GROMACS .gro file of C-alpha atoms in nm:
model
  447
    1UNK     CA    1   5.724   4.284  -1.160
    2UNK     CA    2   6.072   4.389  -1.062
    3UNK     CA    3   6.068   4.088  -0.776
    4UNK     CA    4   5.898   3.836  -0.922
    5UNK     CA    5   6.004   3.568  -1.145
    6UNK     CA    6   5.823   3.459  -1.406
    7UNK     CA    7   5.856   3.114  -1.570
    8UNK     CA    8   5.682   3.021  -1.901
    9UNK     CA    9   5.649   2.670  -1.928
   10UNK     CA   10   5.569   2.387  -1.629
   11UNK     CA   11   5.765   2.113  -1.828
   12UNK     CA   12   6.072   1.974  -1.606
   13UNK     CA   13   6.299   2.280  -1.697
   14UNK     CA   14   5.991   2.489  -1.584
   15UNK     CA   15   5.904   2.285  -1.239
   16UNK     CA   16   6.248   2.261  -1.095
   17UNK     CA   17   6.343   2.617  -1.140
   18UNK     CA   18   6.010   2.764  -1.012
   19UNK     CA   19   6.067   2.520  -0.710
   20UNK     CA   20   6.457   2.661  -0.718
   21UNK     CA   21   6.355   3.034  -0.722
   22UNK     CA   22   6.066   2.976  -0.470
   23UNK     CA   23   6.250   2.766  -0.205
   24UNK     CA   24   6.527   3.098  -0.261
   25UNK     CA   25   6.261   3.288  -0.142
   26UNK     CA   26   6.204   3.453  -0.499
   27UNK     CA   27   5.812   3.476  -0.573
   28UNK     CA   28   5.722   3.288  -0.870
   29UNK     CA   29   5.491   3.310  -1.133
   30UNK     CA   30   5.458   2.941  -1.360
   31UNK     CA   31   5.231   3.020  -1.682
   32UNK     CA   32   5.118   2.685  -1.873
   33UNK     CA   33   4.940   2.686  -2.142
   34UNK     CA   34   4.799   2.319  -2.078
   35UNK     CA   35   4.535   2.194  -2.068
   36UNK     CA   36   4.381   2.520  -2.228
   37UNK     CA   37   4.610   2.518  -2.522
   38UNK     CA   38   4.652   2.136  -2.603
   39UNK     CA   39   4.989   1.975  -2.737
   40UNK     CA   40   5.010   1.637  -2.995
   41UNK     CA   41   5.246   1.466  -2.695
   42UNK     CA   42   5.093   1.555  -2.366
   43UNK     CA   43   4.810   1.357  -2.204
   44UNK     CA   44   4.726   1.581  -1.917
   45UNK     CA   45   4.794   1.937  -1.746
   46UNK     CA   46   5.050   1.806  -1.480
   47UNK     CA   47   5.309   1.987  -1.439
   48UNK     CA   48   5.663   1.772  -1.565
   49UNK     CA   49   5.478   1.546  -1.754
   50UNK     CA   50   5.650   1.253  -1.904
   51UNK     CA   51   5.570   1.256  -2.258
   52UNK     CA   52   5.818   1.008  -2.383
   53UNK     CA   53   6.026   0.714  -2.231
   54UNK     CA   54   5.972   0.667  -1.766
   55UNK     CA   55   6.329   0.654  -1.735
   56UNK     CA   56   6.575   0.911  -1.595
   57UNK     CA   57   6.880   0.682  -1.706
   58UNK     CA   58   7.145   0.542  -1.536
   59UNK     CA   59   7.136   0.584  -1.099
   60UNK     CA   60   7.490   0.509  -1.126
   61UNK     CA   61   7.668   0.804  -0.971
   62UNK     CA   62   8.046   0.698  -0.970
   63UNK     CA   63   8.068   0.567  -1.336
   64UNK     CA   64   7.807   0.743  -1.582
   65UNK     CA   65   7.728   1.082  -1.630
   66UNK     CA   66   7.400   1.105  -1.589
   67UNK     CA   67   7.399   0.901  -1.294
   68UNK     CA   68   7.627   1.181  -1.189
   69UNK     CA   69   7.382   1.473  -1.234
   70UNK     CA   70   7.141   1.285  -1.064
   71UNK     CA   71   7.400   1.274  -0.803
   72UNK     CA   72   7.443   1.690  -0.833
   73UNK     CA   73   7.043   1.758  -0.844
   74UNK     CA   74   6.992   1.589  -0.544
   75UNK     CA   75   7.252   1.742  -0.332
   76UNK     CA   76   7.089   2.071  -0.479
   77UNK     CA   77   6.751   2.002  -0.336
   78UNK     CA   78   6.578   1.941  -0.710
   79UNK     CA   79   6.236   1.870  -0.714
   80UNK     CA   80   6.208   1.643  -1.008
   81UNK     CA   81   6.488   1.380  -0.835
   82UNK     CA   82   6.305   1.379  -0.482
   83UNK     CA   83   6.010   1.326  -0.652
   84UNK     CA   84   6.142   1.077  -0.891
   85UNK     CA   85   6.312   0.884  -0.591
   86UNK     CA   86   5.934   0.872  -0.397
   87UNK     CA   87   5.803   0.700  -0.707
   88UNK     CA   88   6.039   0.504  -0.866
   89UNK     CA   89   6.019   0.122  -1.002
   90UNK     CA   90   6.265  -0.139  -1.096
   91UNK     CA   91   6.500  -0.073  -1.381
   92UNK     CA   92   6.787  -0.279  -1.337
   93UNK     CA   93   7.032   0.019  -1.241
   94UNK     CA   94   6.829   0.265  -1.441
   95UNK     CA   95   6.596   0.513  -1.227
   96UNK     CA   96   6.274   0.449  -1.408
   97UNK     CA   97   5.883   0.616  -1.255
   98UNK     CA   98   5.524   0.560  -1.261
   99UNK     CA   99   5.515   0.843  -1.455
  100UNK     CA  100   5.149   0.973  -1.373
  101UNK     CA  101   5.222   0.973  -1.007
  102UNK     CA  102   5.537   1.135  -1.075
  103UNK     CA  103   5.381   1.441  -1.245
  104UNK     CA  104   5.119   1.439  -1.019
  105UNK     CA  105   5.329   1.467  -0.692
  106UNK     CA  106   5.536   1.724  -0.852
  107UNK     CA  107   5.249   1.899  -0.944
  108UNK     CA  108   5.112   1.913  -0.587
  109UNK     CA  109   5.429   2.014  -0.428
  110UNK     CA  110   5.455   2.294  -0.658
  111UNK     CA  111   5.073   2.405  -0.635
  112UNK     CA  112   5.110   2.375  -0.228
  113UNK     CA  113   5.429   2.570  -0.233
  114UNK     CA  114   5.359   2.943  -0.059
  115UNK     CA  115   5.560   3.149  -0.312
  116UNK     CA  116   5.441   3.038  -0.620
  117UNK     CA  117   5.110   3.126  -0.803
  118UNK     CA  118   4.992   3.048  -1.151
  119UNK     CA  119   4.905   3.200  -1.472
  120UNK     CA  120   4.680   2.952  -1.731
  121UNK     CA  121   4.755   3.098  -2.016
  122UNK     CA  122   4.951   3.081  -2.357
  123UNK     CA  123   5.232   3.318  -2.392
  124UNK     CA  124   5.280   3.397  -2.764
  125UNK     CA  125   5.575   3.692  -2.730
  126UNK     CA  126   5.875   3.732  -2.540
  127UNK     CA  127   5.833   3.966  -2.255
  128UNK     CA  128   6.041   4.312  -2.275
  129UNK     CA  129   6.047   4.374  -1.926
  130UNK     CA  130   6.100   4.191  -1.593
  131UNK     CA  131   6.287   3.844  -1.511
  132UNK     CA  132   6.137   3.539  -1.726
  133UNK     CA  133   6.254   3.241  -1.771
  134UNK     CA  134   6.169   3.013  -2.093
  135UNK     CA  135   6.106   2.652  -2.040
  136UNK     CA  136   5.888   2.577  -2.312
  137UNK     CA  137   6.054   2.249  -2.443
  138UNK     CA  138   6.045   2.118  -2.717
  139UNK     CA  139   5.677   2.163  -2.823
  140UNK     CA  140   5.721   2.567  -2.809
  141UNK     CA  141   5.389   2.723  -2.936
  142UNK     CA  142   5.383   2.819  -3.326
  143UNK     CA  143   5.360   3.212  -3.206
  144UNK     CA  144   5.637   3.185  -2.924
  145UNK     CA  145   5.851   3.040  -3.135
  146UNK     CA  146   5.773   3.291  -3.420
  147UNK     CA  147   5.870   3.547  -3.160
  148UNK     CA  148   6.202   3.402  -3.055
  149UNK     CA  149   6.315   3.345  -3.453
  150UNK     CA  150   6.183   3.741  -3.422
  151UNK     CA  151   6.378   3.893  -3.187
  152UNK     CA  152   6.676   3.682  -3.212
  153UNK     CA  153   6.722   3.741  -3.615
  154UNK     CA  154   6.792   3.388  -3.632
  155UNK     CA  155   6.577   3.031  -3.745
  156UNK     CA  156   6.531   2.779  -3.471
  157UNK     CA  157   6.655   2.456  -3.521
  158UNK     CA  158   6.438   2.205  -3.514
  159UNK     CA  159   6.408   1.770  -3.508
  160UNK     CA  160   6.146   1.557  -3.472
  161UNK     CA  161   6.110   1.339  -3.156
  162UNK     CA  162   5.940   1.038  -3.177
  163UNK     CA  163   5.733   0.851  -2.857
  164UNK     CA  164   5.780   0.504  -2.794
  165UNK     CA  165   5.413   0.260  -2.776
  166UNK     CA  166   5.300   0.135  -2.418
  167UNK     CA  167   5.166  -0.220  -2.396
  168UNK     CA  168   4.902  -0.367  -2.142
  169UNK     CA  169   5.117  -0.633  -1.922
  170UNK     CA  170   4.790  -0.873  -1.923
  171UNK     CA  171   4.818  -0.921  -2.269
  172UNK     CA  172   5.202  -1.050  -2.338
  173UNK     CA  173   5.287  -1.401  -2.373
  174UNK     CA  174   5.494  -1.430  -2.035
  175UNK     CA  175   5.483  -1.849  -2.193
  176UNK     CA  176   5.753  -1.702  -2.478
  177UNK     CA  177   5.834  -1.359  -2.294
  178UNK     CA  178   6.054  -1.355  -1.969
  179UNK     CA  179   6.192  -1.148  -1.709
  180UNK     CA  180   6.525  -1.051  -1.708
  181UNK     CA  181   6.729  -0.717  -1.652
  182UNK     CA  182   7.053  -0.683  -1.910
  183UNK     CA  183   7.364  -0.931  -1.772
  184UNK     CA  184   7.124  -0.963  -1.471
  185UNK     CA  185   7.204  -0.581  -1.316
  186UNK     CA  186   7.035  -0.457  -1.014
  187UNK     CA  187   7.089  -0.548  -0.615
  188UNK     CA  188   6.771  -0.732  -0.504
  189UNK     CA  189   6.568  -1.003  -0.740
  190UNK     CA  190   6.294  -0.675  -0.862
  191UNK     CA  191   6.569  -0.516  -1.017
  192UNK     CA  192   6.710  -0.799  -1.190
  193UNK     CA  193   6.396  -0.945  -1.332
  194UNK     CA  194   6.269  -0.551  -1.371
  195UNK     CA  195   6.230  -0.583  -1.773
  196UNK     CA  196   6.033  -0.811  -1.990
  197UNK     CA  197   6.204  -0.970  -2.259
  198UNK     CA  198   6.013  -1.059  -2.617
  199UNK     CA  199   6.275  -1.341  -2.804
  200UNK     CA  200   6.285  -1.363  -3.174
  201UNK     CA  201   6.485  -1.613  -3.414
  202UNK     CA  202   6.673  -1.458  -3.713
  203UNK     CA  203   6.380  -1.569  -3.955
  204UNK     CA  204   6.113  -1.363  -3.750
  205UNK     CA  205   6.350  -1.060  -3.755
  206UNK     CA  206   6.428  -1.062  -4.068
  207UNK     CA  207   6.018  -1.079  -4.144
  208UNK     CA  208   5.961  -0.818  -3.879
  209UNK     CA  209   6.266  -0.579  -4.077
  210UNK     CA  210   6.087  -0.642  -4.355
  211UNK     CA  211   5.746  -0.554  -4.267
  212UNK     CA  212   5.920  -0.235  -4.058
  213UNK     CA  213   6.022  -0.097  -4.381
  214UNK     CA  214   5.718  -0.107  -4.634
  215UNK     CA  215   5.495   0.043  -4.310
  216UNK     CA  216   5.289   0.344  -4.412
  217UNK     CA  217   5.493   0.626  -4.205
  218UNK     CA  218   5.363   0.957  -4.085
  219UNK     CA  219   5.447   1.243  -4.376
  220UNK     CA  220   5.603   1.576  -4.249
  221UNK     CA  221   5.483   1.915  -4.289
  222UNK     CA  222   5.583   2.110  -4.591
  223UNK     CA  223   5.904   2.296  -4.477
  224UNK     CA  224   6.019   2.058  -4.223
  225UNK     CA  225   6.311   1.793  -4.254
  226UNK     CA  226   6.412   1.492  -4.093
  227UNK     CA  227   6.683   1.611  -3.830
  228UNK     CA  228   6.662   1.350  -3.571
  229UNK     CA  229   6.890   1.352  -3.253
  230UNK     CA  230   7.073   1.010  -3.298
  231UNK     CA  231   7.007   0.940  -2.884
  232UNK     CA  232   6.609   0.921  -3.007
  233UNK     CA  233   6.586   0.777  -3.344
  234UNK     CA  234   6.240   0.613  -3.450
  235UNK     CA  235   6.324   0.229  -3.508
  236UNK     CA  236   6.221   0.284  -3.896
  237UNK     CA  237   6.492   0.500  -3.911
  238UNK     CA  238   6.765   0.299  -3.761
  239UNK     CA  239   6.654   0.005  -4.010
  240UNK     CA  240   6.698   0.226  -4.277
  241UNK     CA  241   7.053   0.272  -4.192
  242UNK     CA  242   7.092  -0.120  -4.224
  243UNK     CA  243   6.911  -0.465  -4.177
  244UNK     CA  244   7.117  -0.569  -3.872
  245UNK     CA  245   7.080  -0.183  -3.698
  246UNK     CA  246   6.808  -0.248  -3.482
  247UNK     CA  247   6.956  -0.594  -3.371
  248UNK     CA  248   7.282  -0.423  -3.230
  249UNK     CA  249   7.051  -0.120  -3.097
  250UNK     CA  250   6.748  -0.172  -2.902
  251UNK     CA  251   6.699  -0.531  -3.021
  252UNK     CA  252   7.062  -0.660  -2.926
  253UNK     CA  253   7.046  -1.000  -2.728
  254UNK     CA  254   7.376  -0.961  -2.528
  255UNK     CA  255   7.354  -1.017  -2.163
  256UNK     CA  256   6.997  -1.182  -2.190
  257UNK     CA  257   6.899  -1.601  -2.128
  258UNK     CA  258   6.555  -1.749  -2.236
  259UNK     CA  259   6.430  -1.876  -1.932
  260UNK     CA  260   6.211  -2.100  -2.093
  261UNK     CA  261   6.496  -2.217  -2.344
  262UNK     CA  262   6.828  -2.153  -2.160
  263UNK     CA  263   7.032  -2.366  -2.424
  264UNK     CA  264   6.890  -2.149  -2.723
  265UNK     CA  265   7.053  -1.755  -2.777
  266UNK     CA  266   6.763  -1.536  -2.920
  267UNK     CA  267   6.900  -1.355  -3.248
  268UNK     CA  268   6.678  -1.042  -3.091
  269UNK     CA  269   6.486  -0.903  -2.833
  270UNK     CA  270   6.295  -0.668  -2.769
  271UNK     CA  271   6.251  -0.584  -2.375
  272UNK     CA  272   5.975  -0.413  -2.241
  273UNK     CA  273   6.029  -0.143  -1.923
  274UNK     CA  274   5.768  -0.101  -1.678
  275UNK     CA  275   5.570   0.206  -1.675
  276UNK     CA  276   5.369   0.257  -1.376
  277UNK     CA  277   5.382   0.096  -1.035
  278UNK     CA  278   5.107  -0.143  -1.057
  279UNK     CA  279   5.263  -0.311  -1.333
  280UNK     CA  280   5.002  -0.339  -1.572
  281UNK     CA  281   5.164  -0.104  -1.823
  282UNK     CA  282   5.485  -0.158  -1.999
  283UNK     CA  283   5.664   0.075  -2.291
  284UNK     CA  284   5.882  -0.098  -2.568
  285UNK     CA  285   6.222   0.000  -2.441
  286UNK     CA  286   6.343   0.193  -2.753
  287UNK     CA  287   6.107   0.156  -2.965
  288UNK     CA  288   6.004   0.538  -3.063
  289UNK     CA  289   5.846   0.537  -3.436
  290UNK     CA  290   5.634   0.756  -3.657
  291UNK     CA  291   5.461   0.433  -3.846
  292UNK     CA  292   5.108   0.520  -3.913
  293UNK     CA  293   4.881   0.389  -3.601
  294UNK     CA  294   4.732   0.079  -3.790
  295UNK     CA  295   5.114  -0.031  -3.927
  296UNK     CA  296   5.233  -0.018  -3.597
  297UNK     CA  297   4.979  -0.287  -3.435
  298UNK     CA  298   5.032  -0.498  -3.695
  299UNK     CA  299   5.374  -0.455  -3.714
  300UNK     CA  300   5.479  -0.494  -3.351
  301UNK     CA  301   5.232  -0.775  -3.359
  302UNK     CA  302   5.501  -0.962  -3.516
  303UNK     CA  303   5.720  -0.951  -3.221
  304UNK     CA  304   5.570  -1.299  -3.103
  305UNK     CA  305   5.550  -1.234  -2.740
  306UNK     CA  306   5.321  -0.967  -2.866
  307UNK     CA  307   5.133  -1.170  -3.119
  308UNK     CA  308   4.790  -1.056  -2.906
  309UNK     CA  309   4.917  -0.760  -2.728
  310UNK     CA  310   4.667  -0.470  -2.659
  311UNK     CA  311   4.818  -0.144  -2.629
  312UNK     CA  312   4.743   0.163  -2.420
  313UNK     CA  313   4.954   0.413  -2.651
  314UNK     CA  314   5.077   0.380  -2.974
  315UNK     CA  315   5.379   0.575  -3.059
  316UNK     CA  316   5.412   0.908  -3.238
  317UNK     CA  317   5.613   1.184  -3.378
  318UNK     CA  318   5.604   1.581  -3.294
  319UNK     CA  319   5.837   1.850  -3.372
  320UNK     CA  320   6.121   1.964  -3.107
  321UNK     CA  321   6.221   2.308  -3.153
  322UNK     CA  322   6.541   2.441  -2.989
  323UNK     CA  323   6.737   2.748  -2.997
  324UNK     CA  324   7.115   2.820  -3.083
  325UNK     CA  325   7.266   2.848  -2.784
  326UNK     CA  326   7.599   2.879  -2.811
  327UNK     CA  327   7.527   3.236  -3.014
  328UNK     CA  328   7.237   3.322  -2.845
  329UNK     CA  329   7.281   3.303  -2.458
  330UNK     CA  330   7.576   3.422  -2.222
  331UNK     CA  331   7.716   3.175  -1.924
  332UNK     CA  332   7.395   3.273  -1.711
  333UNK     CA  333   7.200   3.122  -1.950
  334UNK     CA  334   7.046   3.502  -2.072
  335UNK     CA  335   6.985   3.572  -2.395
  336UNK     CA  336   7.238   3.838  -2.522
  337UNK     CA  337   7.002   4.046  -2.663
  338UNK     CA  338   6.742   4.054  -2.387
  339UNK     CA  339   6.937   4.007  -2.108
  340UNK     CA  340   6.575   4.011  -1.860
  341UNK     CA  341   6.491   3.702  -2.046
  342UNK     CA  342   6.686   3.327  -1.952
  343UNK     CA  343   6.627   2.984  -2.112
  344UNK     CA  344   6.596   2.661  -1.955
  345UNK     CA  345   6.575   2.312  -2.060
  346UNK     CA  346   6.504   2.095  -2.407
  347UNK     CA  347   6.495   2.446  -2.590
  348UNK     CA  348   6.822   2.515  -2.526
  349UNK     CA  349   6.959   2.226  -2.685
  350UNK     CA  350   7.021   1.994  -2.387
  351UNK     CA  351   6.827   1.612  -2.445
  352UNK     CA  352   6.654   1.428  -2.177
  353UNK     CA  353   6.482   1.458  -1.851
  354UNK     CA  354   6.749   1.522  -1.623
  355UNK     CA  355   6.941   1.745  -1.882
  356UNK     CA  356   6.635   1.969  -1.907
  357UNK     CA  357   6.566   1.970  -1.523
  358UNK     CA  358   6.945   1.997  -1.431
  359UNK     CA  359   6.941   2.355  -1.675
  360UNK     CA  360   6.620   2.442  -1.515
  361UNK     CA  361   6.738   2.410  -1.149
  362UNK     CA  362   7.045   2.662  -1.249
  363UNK     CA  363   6.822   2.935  -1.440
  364UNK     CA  364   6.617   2.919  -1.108
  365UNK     CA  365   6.911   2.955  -0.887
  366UNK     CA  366   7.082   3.214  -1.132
  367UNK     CA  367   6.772   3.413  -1.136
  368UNK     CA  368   6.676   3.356  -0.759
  369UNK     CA  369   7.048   3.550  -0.758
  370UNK     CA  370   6.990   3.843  -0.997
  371UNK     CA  371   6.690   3.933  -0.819
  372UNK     CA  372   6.860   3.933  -0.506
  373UNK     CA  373   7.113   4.122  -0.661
  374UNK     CA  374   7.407   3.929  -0.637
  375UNK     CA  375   7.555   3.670  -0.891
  376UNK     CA  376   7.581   3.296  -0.924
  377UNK     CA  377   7.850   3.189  -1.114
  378UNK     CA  378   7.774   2.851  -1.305
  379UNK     CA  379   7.902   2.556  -1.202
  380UNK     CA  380   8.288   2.400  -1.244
  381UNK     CA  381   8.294   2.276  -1.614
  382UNK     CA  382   8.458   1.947  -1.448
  383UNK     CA  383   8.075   1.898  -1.275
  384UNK     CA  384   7.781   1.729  -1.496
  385UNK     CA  385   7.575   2.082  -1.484
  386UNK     CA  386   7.884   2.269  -1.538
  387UNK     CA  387   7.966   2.084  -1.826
  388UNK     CA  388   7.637   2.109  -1.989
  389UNK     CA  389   7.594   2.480  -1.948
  390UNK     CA  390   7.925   2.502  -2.107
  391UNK     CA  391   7.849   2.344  -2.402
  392UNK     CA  392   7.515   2.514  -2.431
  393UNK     CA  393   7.683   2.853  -2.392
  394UNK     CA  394   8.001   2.859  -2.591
  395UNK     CA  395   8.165   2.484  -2.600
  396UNK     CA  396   7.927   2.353  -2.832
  397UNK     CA  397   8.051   2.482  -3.208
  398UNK     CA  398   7.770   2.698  -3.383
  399UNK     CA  399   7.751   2.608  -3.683
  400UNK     CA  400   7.688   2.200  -3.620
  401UNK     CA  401   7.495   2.274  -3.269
  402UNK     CA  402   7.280   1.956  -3.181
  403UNK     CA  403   7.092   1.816  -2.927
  404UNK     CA  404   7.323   1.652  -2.669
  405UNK     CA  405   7.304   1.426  -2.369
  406UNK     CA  406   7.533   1.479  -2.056
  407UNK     CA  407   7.814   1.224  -2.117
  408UNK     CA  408   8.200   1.230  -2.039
  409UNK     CA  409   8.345   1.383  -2.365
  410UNK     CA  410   8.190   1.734  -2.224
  411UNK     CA  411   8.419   1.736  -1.926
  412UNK     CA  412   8.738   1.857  -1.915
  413UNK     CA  413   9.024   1.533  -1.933
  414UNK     CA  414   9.164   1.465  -1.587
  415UNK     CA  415   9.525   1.530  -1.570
  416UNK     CA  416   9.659   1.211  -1.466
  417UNK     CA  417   9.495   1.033  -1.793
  418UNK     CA  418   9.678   1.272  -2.020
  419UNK     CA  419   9.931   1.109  -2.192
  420UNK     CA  420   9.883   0.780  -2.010
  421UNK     CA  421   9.633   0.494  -2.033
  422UNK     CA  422   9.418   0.473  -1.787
  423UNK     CA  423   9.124   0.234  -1.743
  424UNK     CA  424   8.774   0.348  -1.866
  425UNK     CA  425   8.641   0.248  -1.502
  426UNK     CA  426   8.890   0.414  -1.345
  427UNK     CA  427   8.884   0.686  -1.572
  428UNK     CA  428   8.512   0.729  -1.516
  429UNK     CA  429   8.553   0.713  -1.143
  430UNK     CA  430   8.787   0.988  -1.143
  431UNK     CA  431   8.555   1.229  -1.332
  432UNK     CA  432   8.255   1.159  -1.038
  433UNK     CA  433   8.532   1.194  -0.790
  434UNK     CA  434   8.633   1.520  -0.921
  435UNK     CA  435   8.296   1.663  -1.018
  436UNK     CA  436   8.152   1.564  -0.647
  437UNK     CA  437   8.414   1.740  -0.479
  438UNK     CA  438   8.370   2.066  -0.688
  439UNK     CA  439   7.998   2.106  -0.688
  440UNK     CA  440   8.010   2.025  -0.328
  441UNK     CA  441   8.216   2.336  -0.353
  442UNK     CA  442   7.998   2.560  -0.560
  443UNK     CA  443   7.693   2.433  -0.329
  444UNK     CA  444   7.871   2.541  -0.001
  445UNK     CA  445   7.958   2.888  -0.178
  446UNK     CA  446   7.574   2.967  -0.193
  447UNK     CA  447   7.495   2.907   0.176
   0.00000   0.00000   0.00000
């Protein structure tokens, strides 16, 4: 027990730090409850399953953030961006998958891997002895979770997530729909044409606001509330906030021309993203609801490229429990009062793929470490993984902790733009610069 690692959870905080740990040469133990113990979101019992959007986010590694700890997780060897390279499709500057080979190459690699072996099972308490990690995500099990608000005196928090609808290609109206990536982004003619863009006039949006907000919605539990994370809002929700929300959200037209009526601006659009590599499946970029299953196919029947779409998923809602962090874990990601025990990924309060994988791959290294018995200090706030683990640990303040994306306002300022004015690109270019340099640093340290 004393050698081996155990990881609960095979989510992408759970995959990249078994794979982390193993390729240390730590032996690993991945329990997964799936497909014995069934969740509302999941599909399948892959490993790293992609339960929501098949996007990682920007690729752009010298100006955005996350672009930047994709950057970082593939210098580190991570599993989930070598994969997601092998199998990804045309965003327009976004690193988007086929999201079933995806999960199922990551779950091969990890099943063919020598030091790793696997435990089907639910784990409903938190270990007392030996070196676990906890990657269950944001779908924790009702009796895990009871254990952690147990043992660490304290409620989770919890929002609700909401999963976008995926769309058969065959069955949009490519006569009204066209092909067009935002301000026409990408280097070759698949990138820029990689989305599929659904025109409507100010009279249809207003009809399709309308209909949006009478739609019979899902009803929460008794005891739950409404805490979304803003990055992931169900579209109901943003109309709520105000007619014209949607149509400077995920229905804004800037950067888009009809192709079949280049003289005439859409006063919306919804784009589609594909979502596997054959191209017969597209998601609604953005479009994550909790509308009852029979309001949303009428409703998104509206959209008139859609008027006789057929759709493979509708969309849905599920609870996403995460912990404190910034009370409850030290800078090695432990929790205080069970120091043998580490979280990893969505539970800890980090949002997205990457963000999850990025905290997995350093409570697999950190771990891989302990076992070893040395110690791996985290990362350089200035880096994308340092500055997350930061804010998880101690940046973020307590009492308003919330889910958060990697973006520049977690990183320290650089020196030169104190006091001055420097441009944002320039700006953003320094941060990359900067963070490169120092997890090159913190890399080289471990060999």
């Amino acid at each position: 027990m004393s050698e081996t690692l155990h990881i609960i959870g095979g989510g992408m905080a759970g995959s990249e730090a078994a794979w982390q740990a193993a390729q240390a040469g730590i032996a690993v133990v991945l329990h997964e409850m799936r497909p014995k113990v069934a969740t509302f979101a999941h599909q399948s019992g892959d490993f790293a399953e992609m339960v929501c959007s098949n996007s990682f986010r920007s690729d752009d590694d010298e100006r955005n953030a996350v672009g930047l700890l994709h950057w970082e997780m593939r210098a580190a060897g991570g599993l989930i961006m070598g994969t997601a390279d092998r199998h990804s499709l045309p965003a327009g500057g976004a690193l988007a998958v086929d999201r079933e080979a995806f999960s199922q190459a990551v779950t091969a690699a990890l099943r063919s891997h020598p030091l790793i072996s696997f435990a089907d099972e639910e784990i409903t308490e938190l270990p007392t002895s030996g070196h676990w990690i906890v990657a269950t995500g944001p779908l924790t099990s009702g009796a895990l979770a009871q254990s952690i608000r147990t043992v660490t005196g304290a409620e989770s928090l919890a929002f609700f997530d909401a999963i976008a609808p995926i769309v058969y290609a065959e069955t949009i109206e490519m006569d009204i729909a066209w092909r067009q990536s935002r301000y026409d982004k990408g280097e070759t003619e698949e990138e820029r044409t990689a989305y599929i863009n659904c025109p409507m006039t100010k009279a249809e949006y207003e009809a399709f606001i309308d209909a949006l907000l009478a739609a019979e919605k899902t009803e929460f539990h008794e005891g739950e509330t409404a805490g979304y994370f803003d990055g992931c809002l169900p579209i109901e929700v943003m109309a709520e906030r105000g007619r014209e929300t949607l149509r400077h959200g995920p229905m804004k037209p800037v950067g888009l021309t009809n192709a079949h009526k280049p003289e005439e601006k859409a006063y919306a659009v919804v784009q589609l993203r594909r979502d596997n590599a054959l191209g017969t499946l597209y998601n609604i970029v953005g479009f994550q609801t909790k509308m009852k299953y029979g309001a949303q196919t009428s409703v998104f029947k509206m959209i008139p490229a859609l008027q006789n779409a057929s759709f493979a998923r509708l969309g849905g809602i599920h609870r996403n429990t995460f912990i404190n962090s910034p009370t409850l874990l030290d800078d090695q990601m432990r929790l205080k009062l069970r120091p043998n025990l580490r979280f990893a990924g969505q539970i800890t309060g980090v949002e997205g793929y990457v963000e999850s994988a990025a905290m997995g791959l350093l409570a697999g290294r950190m771990a891989a470490a302990e076992i070893r018995g040395e110690s791996l200090p985290p990362p350089a706030p200035e880096t994308a993984m340092g500055s997350l683990v930061n804010h998880i640990t101690g940046g973020a303040e307590a009492k308003s902790f919330q889910p958060m994306n990697v973006n520049f306002g977690l990183f320290p300022p650089l020196e030169e733009a104190r006091g001055g004015r420097k441009g944002r690109k320039d700006r953003y270019k320094g941060y990359t610069d900067r963070a490169k340099e120092l997890f090159t640093q913190w890399l080289a340290a471990q060999s």
